[in-house]
Amino acid sequence: MAAVSSPLRVCRGILKELRALKGPEYKRTLAYNYVLDQFRKNQVSSERYCRAQKEALHSSQSYLCLLASSRCHVALHKLYHGKGERGPDEVADIVGLRLPTQPGGKGWEK
Amino acid sequence: MWRSLVRLQCQARVALSARYGRARLPVLWHAADLSIATSERKKFYQDVNISQREDGLFEINLDRRKLKTPGGKLFTVPNEALAVAVATEWDVQKDTLKFYTMNLTTLCNTALDNPTQRDKEQIIAAALKFLETDTIWYNVIIGSSSSIMGPQITEETKDTFRQHLGSYNFWALTGLEFVITQLKSLVLSFALVDRHLTVEQAVLLSRLEEEYQIQRWGNVEWAHDYDMYELRARTAAGTLFVHLSSESSSVKRKLLQD
């Protein structure tokens, strides 16, 4: 049942995720070089069904899933759960009120 | 119903290993300017690198300092792939450190420190508890039940599973137990670790009931998708951890026969 995508897709996916995470200097990260290296190494195999190749492909798919889902999770968190509380002046603004201002500062402020 | 019951049971264990990496890490950092334990820490380094020691273990270096576990031990991993993945987790942090995104680091910390002082048998026993409440339709060898109580699992079956679980090393077992806790199913976890399923498929099967309800009643992004992505991230981290902890790699060069 394991629907495996091609190694090319997985490799490009991982590199895209790294670029999304790191920005323009993603090519200098450890992960970039390591991933490309591993994909190149596992390309050539004399066996018709190479178990090590399949295993490496599955691991790389897992890593792609890890990167992609972490990114989506953090994005959703920021979108829905990241706002925190509103300050008192915002809360007052919602119902159309304004907080009073004291020109001399409040009693406990310097 | 079973799933929610078991989830309640295991909330503590998941929270322990998740919180362990999150809250204690800042406290035990030996820096002079460190303040009280906060769950928010600023990113205090620029570069992340890995280095290999004489005994073959890899370490992570943040600027010039070596990464340590919350328990104070030096953070070492047995292979390069895991080291690169952990280093990347630290590398992609921006401004503040979000420990809940660093699943692999947390797993390594748990394996290195073993904060609850468990040995292999205890981990295996904890994992086997999920067998009785596994809601996946499996082969009759294990059992099936149409009543609410669940199937009676024979001791033989438990022993077979126990033996199989015992064949993993301690690190792989920590990761495997984490995956089982996330997916709430032994059968699915084994299928995933044996590479019959991808992570997305395993998560889908684990949430089958929720997916059915979503198709019936609609999707709520801030709850359903949020949970799904978190589950996927954790399961992917766990399964990657298991695979990387039990692999051994060698390069064989063969000459072409002309």
Coordinates of C-alpha atoms in Angstrom, one line a residue:
Chain A
M1 CA 0.0 0.0 0.0
A2 CA 3.0 2.2 0.5
A3 CA 2.5 4.8 -2.2
V4 CA 6.0 5.9 -2.9
S5 CA 6.7 9.0 -4.9
S6 CA 9.8 9.2 -7.0
P7 CA 13.2 10.1 -5.5
L8 CA 13.3 13.2 -7.6
R9 CA 10.1 14.5 -6.1
V10 CA 11.1 13.8 -2.6
C11 CA 14.5 15.4 -3.1
R12 CA 13.1 18.5 -4.6
G13 CA 10.5 18.6 -1.8
I14 CA 13.1 18.5 0.9
L15 CA 15.2 21.2 -0.8
K16 CA 12.1 23.4 -1.2
E17 CA 11.4 23.0 2.5
L18 CA 14.9 24.0 3.4
R19 CA 14.7 27.0 1.2
A20 CA 11.4 28.0 2.9
L21 CA 12.9 27.6 6.3
K22 CA 16.3 29.2 5.8
G23 CA 15.9 31.7 3.1
P24 CA 18.5 32.5 0.4
E25 CA 21.5 30.9 2.1
Y26 CA 19.9 27.5 2.3
K27 CA 22.6 26.1 0.0
R28 CA 25.2 26.5 2.6
T29 CA 23.4 24.5 5.3
L30 CA 24.6 21.1 6.5
A31 CA 21.3 19.5 5.5
Y32 CA 21.4 20.7 1.9
N33 CA 24.8 19.1 1.3
Y34 CA 24.0 16.0 3.2
V35 CA 20.7 15.3 1.5
L36 CA 22.1 15.9 -2.0
D37 CA 25.0 13.7 -1.2
Q38 CA 22.8 10.8 0.0
F39 CA 20.5 11.0 -3.0
R40 CA 23.5 10.8 -5.3
K41 CA 25.0 7.9 -3.5
N42 CA 21.9 5.9 -3.6
Q43 CA 21.2 6.5 -7.2
V44 CA 23.3 3.8 -8.6
S45 CA 22.6 0.2 -7.6
S46 CA 23.3 -3.1 -9.4
E47 CA 20.3 -4.8 -7.9
R48 CA 17.0 -4.8 -9.5
Y49 CA 15.2 -4.5 -6.2
C50 CA 17.6 -2.8 -3.9
R51 CA 16.5 -2.8 -0.3
A52 CA 18.8 -0.1 0.8
Q53 CA 17.5 2.2 -1.9
K54 CA 13.9 1.6 -0.8
E55 CA 14.8 2.1 2.8
A56 CA 16.6 5.3 2.1
L57 CA 13.7 6.5 0.0
H58 CA 11.2 5.8 2.8
S59 CA 13.5 7.6 5.3
S60 CA 13.7 10.6 3.0
Q61 CA 9.9 10.7 2.6
S62 CA 9.6 10.6 6.4
Y63 CA 12.0 13.6 6.7
L64 CA 10.1 15.5 4.0
C65 CA 6.9 14.8 5.9
L66 CA 8.6 16.0 9.1
L67 CA 9.7 19.3 7.6
A68 CA 6.5 20.0 5.7
S69 CA 4.2 19.2 8.6
S70 CA 6.3 21.2 11.1
R71 CA 6.1 24.2 8.9
C72 CA 2.3 23.8 8.4
H73 CA 1.9 23.3 12.2
V74 CA 3.8 26.4 13.1
A75 CA 1.9 28.4 10.4
L76 CA -1.4 27.3 11.7
H77 CA -0.3 28.0 15.3
K78 CA 0.7 31.5 14.4
L79 CA -2.5 32.1 12.5
Y80 CA -5.0 30.8 15.0
H81 CA -3.3 30.5 18.4
G82 CA -0.4 33.0 18.2
K83 CA -2.1 36.3 18.9
G84 CA -2.0 36.2 22.7
E85 CA -4.1 38.6 24.7
R86 CA -5.2 42.0 23.7
G87 CA -3.9 45.0 25.6
P88 CA -6.3 47.1 27.7
D89 CA -6.6 49.9 25.2
E90 CA -7.6 47.5 22.4
V91 CA -10.2 45.9 24.6
A92 CA -11.7 49.2 25.4
D93 CA -11.6 50.1 21.7
I94 CA -13.7 47.1 20.8
V95 CA -16.7 48.5 22.7
G96 CA -16.0 52.0 21.5
L97 CA -14.5 53.3 24.7
R98 CA -11.1 55.0 25.3
L99 CA -8.9 54.7 28.3
P100 CA -8.5 57.9 30.2
T101 CA -5.2 59.7 29.9
Q102 CA -3.7 61.6 32.9
P103 CA -1.2 64.2 31.8
G104 CA 0.7 64.0 35.0
G105 CA 1.0 60.2 34.8
K106 CA -0.7 57.8 37.1
G107 CA 0.1 57.9 40.8
W108 CA 2.4 54.9 40.9
E109 CA 4.3 55.8 37.7
K110 CA 7.4 57.9 37.9
Chain B
M1 CA -14.2 6.1 22.3
W2 CA -11.3 3.8 23.0
R3 CA -9.0 6.3 21.3
S4 CA -9.9 9.1 23.6
L5 CA -9.6 7.0 26.7
V6 CA -6.1 5.8 25.7
R7 CA -5.2 9.3 24.7
L8 CA -6.0 10.6 28.2
Q9 CA -3.9 7.8 29.6
C10 CA -0.9 8.7 27.6
Q11 CA -1.2 12.4 27.7
A12 CA 1.1 12.4 30.7
R13 CA 3.8 10.4 29.0
V14 CA 3.8 12.5 25.9
A15 CA 3.7 15.7 27.9
L16 CA 6.7 14.5 29.9
S17 CA 8.9 13.9 27.0
A18 CA 7.7 17.0 25.2
R19 CA 7.9 19.2 28.2
Y20 CA 11.2 17.8 29.2
G21 CA 12.9 19.0 26.1
R22 CA 11.1 22.3 26.3
A23 CA 11.2 23.6 29.8
R24 CA 14.3 22.1 31.3
L25 CA 16.6 22.9 28.5
P26 CA 16.9 26.6 29.2
V27 CA 17.4 26.1 32.9
L28 CA 20.4 23.9 32.6
W29 CA 22.3 26.1 30.2
H30 CA 25.5 27.1 31.9
A31 CA 25.7 30.7 30.8
A32 CA 26.3 33.6 33.2
D33 CA 23.5 35.8 31.8
L34 CA 20.9 33.1 32.0
S35 CA 17.8 34.2 33.8
I36 CA 15.0 32.1 35.3
A37 CA 13.4 29.3 33.4
T38 CA 11.2 30.7 30.8
S39 CA 9.6 28.8 28.0
E40 CA 10.8 31.5 25.6
R41 CA 14.5 31.7 24.9
K42 CA 16.2 34.0 22.4
K43 CA 18.4 32.5 19.8
F44 CA 21.8 32.9 21.3
Y45 CA 23.9 31.5 18.5
Q46 CA 24.6 32.1 14.9
D47 CA 26.1 28.9 13.4
V48 CA 25.3 25.3 14.0
N49 CA 27.9 22.6 13.2
I50 CA 28.5 19.0 13.8
S51 CA 31.7 17.3 14.7
Q52 CA 32.7 13.7 15.1
R53 CA 34.6 12.3 18.1
E54 CA 37.2 9.6 18.2
D55 CA 34.7 7.0 19.3
G56 CA 32.5 7.7 16.3
L57 CA 29.8 9.6 18.0
F58 CA 28.7 13.0 16.7
E59 CA 28.2 16.2 18.7
I60 CA 26.3 19.4 17.9
N61 CA 28.1 22.8 18.2
L62 CA 26.2 26.0 18.6
D63 CA 28.8 28.7 17.8
R64 CA 31.6 27.5 20.0
R65 CA 29.6 25.7 22.7
K66 CA 28.7 22.1 22.6
L67 CA 25.0 21.2 22.9
K68 CA 24.1 19.5 26.2
T69 CA 21.0 17.6 27.2
P70 CA 18.7 18.9 29.9
G71 CA 20.2 16.3 32.2
G72 CA 23.6 17.9 31.7
K73 CA 25.1 15.2 29.6
L74 CA 26.9 15.9 26.4
F75 CA 24.6 15.6 23.5
T76 CA 25.9 12.7 21.3
V77 CA 24.2 10.8 18.5
P78 CA 25.5 7.6 16.9
N79 CA 25.3 8.6 13.3
E80 CA 25.7 11.5 10.9
A81 CA 22.2 11.6 9.5
L82 CA 20.6 12.1 12.9
A83 CA 23.2 14.7 13.8
V84 CA 22.5 16.6 10.6
A85 CA 18.8 16.5 11.2
V86 CA 19.1 17.7 14.8
A87 CA 21.6 20.4 13.7
T88 CA 19.0 21.6 11.1
E89 CA 16.3 21.8 13.7
W90 CA 18.5 24.2 15.7
D91 CA 19.6 26.0 12.6
V92 CA 16.2 26.9 11.4
Q93 CA 15.1 28.6 14.6
K94 CA 14.6 32.3 14.3
D95 CA 14.8 34.9 17.0
T96 CA 13.1 32.8 19.7
L97 CA 13.6 29.1 20.2
K98 CA 10.5 27.1 19.7
F99 CA 11.2 23.9 21.4
Y100 CA 7.9 22.3 20.4
T101 CA 9.2 22.2 16.8
M102 CA 12.4 20.3 17.8
N103 CA 10.9 16.8 17.9
L104 CA 14.1 15.0 17.1
T105 CA 16.1 16.9 19.7
T106 CA 13.5 16.0 22.3
L107 CA 13.6 12.4 21.4
C108 CA 17.4 12.3 21.6
N109 CA 17.3 14.0 25.0
T110 CA 14.8 11.4 26.2
A111 CA 17.0 8.6 25.0
L112 CA 20.2 10.0 26.4
D113 CA 18.8 11.2 29.8
N114 CA 16.1 8.6 30.4
P115 CA 14.4 10.9 32.9
T116 CA 11.9 8.3 34.1
Q117 CA 14.7 5.7 34.5
R118 CA 13.0 3.0 32.5
D119 CA 14.8 0.0 31.2
K120 CA 13.8 -1.9 28.0
E121 CA 11.3 -4.2 29.7
Q122 CA 9.3 -1.3 31.2
I123 CA 9.2 0.4 27.8
I124 CA 8.0 -2.8 26.2
A125 CA 5.4 -3.3 28.8
A126 CA 4.1 0.2 28.3
A127 CA 3.9 -0.3 24.6
L128 CA 2.1 -3.6 24.9
K129 CA -0.7 -1.9 26.9
F130 CA -1.8 -0.4 23.6
L131 CA -2.4 -3.9 22.2
E132 CA -5.7 -4.4 24.0
T133 CA -7.2 -1.2 22.7
D134 CA -6.0 -1.3 19.2
T135 CA -8.9 -0.3 17.0
I136 CA -7.4 -1.3 13.7
W137 CA -8.9 -4.2 11.9
Y138 CA -6.2 -6.8 12.0
N139 CA -5.8 -10.5 11.2
V140 CA -7.6 -13.0 13.3
I141 CA -4.4 -14.2 14.8
I142 CA -4.5 -11.3 17.2
G143 CA -8.2 -11.1 17.7
S144 CA -11.3 -9.2 17.0
S145 CA -14.3 -8.3 19.0
S146 CA -17.7 -6.8 18.4
S147 CA -18.4 -6.1 22.0
I148 CA -17.4 -3.0 23.8
M149 CA -14.8 -4.7 26.0
G150 CA -12.3 -5.5 23.3
P151 CA -10.6 -8.7 22.3
Q152 CA -8.9 -11.0 24.7
I153 CA -5.2 -11.0 23.8
T154 CA -3.5 -14.3 24.6
E155 CA -0.2 -14.5 26.4
E156 CA 1.4 -16.1 23.4
T157 CA 0.5 -13.1 21.3
K158 CA 1.9 -10.8 23.9
D159 CA 5.1 -12.8 24.1
T160 CA 5.5 -12.7 20.3
F161 CA 5.2 -8.9 20.4
R162 CA 7.5 -8.7 23.4
Q163 CA 10.1 -10.7 21.6
H164 CA 9.8 -8.5 18.5
L165 CA 10.0 -5.3 20.5
G166 CA 13.0 -6.7 22.4
S167 CA 15.0 -7.0 19.2
Y168 CA 15.3 -3.2 18.9
N169 CA 18.1 -1.3 20.7
F170 CA 17.3 1.1 23.4
W171 CA 17.3 4.2 21.2
A172 CA 15.1 2.7 18.6
L173 CA 12.7 1.4 21.3
T174 CA 12.4 4.9 22.7
G175 CA 11.4 6.2 19.3
L176 CA 9.1 3.3 18.6
E177 CA 7.3 3.8 21.9
F178 CA 6.9 7.4 21.0
V179 CA 5.3 6.5 17.7
I180 CA 3.0 4.0 19.3
T181 CA 1.9 6.7 21.8
Q182 CA 1.2 9.1 19.0
L183 CA -0.7 6.7 16.7
K184 CA -2.3 4.8 19.6
S185 CA -1.9 1.5 17.7
L186 CA 0.8 -1.1 17.8
V187 CA -0.2 -2.6 14.4
L188 CA 0.0 0.8 12.6
S189 CA 3.4 1.6 14.3
F190 CA 4.9 -1.7 13.2
A191 CA 3.5 -1.3 9.7
L192 CA 5.0 2.2 9.5
V193 CA 8.4 1.1 10.9
D194 CA 8.5 -1.9 8.5
R195 CA 7.9 0.6 5.7
H196 CA 4.7 -0.8 4.5
L197 CA 3.1 2.6 5.0
T198 CA 4.2 6.1 4.6
V199 CA 3.8 8.5 7.5
E200 CA 0.9 10.3 5.9
Q201 CA -0.9 7.0 5.4
A202 CA -0.3 5.8 8.9
V203 CA -1.6 9.1 10.4
L204 CA -4.7 8.9 8.1
L205 CA -5.4 5.4 9.3
S206 CA -4.8 6.4 12.9
R207 CA -7.4 9.2 12.6
L208 CA -9.8 7.2 10.5
E209 CA -12.8 8.0 12.7
E210 CA -12.0 11.7 12.7
E211 CA -11.6 11.7 9.0
Y212 CA -14.9 10.1 8.5
Q213 CA -16.6 12.6 10.8
I214 CA -14.8 15.5 9.0
Q215 CA -16.2 14.2 5.7
R216 CA -19.6 14.0 7.2
W217 CA -19.7 17.3 9.1
G218 CA -16.9 19.5 7.8
N219 CA -13.4 20.4 8.6
V220 CA -12.3 22.9 11.2
E221 CA -8.9 24.1 10.3
W222 CA -7.8 25.4 13.6
A223 CA -8.5 22.1 15.3
H224 CA -8.5 19.3 12.8
D225 CA -5.7 20.4 10.5
Y226 CA -3.7 21.7 13.5
D227 CA -3.9 18.3 15.2
M228 CA -3.2 16.4 12.0
Y229 CA 0.0 18.4 11.3
E230 CA 1.2 18.0 14.8
L231 CA 0.6 14.3 14.7
R232 CA 2.3 14.0 11.4
A233 CA 5.3 15.9 12.6
R234 CA 5.7 13.9 15.7
T235 CA 5.1 10.6 14.0
A236 CA 7.6 11.5 11.2
A237 CA 10.2 12.4 13.8
G238 CA 9.6 9.2 15.7
T239 CA 9.8 6.9 12.7
L240 CA 12.9 8.7 11.4
F241 CA 14.4 8.4 14.8
V242 CA 13.8 4.6 14.8
H243 CA 15.2 4.1 11.4
L244 CA 18.3 6.2 12.0
S245 CA 18.9 4.5 15.3
S246 CA 18.8 1.0 13.9
E247 CA 20.7 1.5 10.6
S248 CA 24.2 0.7 9.7
S249 CA 25.6 1.9 6.5
S250 CA 28.5 0.6 4.4
V251 CA 29.7 1.5 1.0
K252 CA 30.5 -1.4 -1.3
R253 CA 32.2 -0.5 -4.5
K254 CA 31.8 -3.0 -7.3
L255 CA 33.7 -2.9 -10.5
L256 CA 31.8 -3.0 -13.8
Q257 CA 32.4 -6.2 -15.7
D258 CA 33.3 -5.4 -19.3

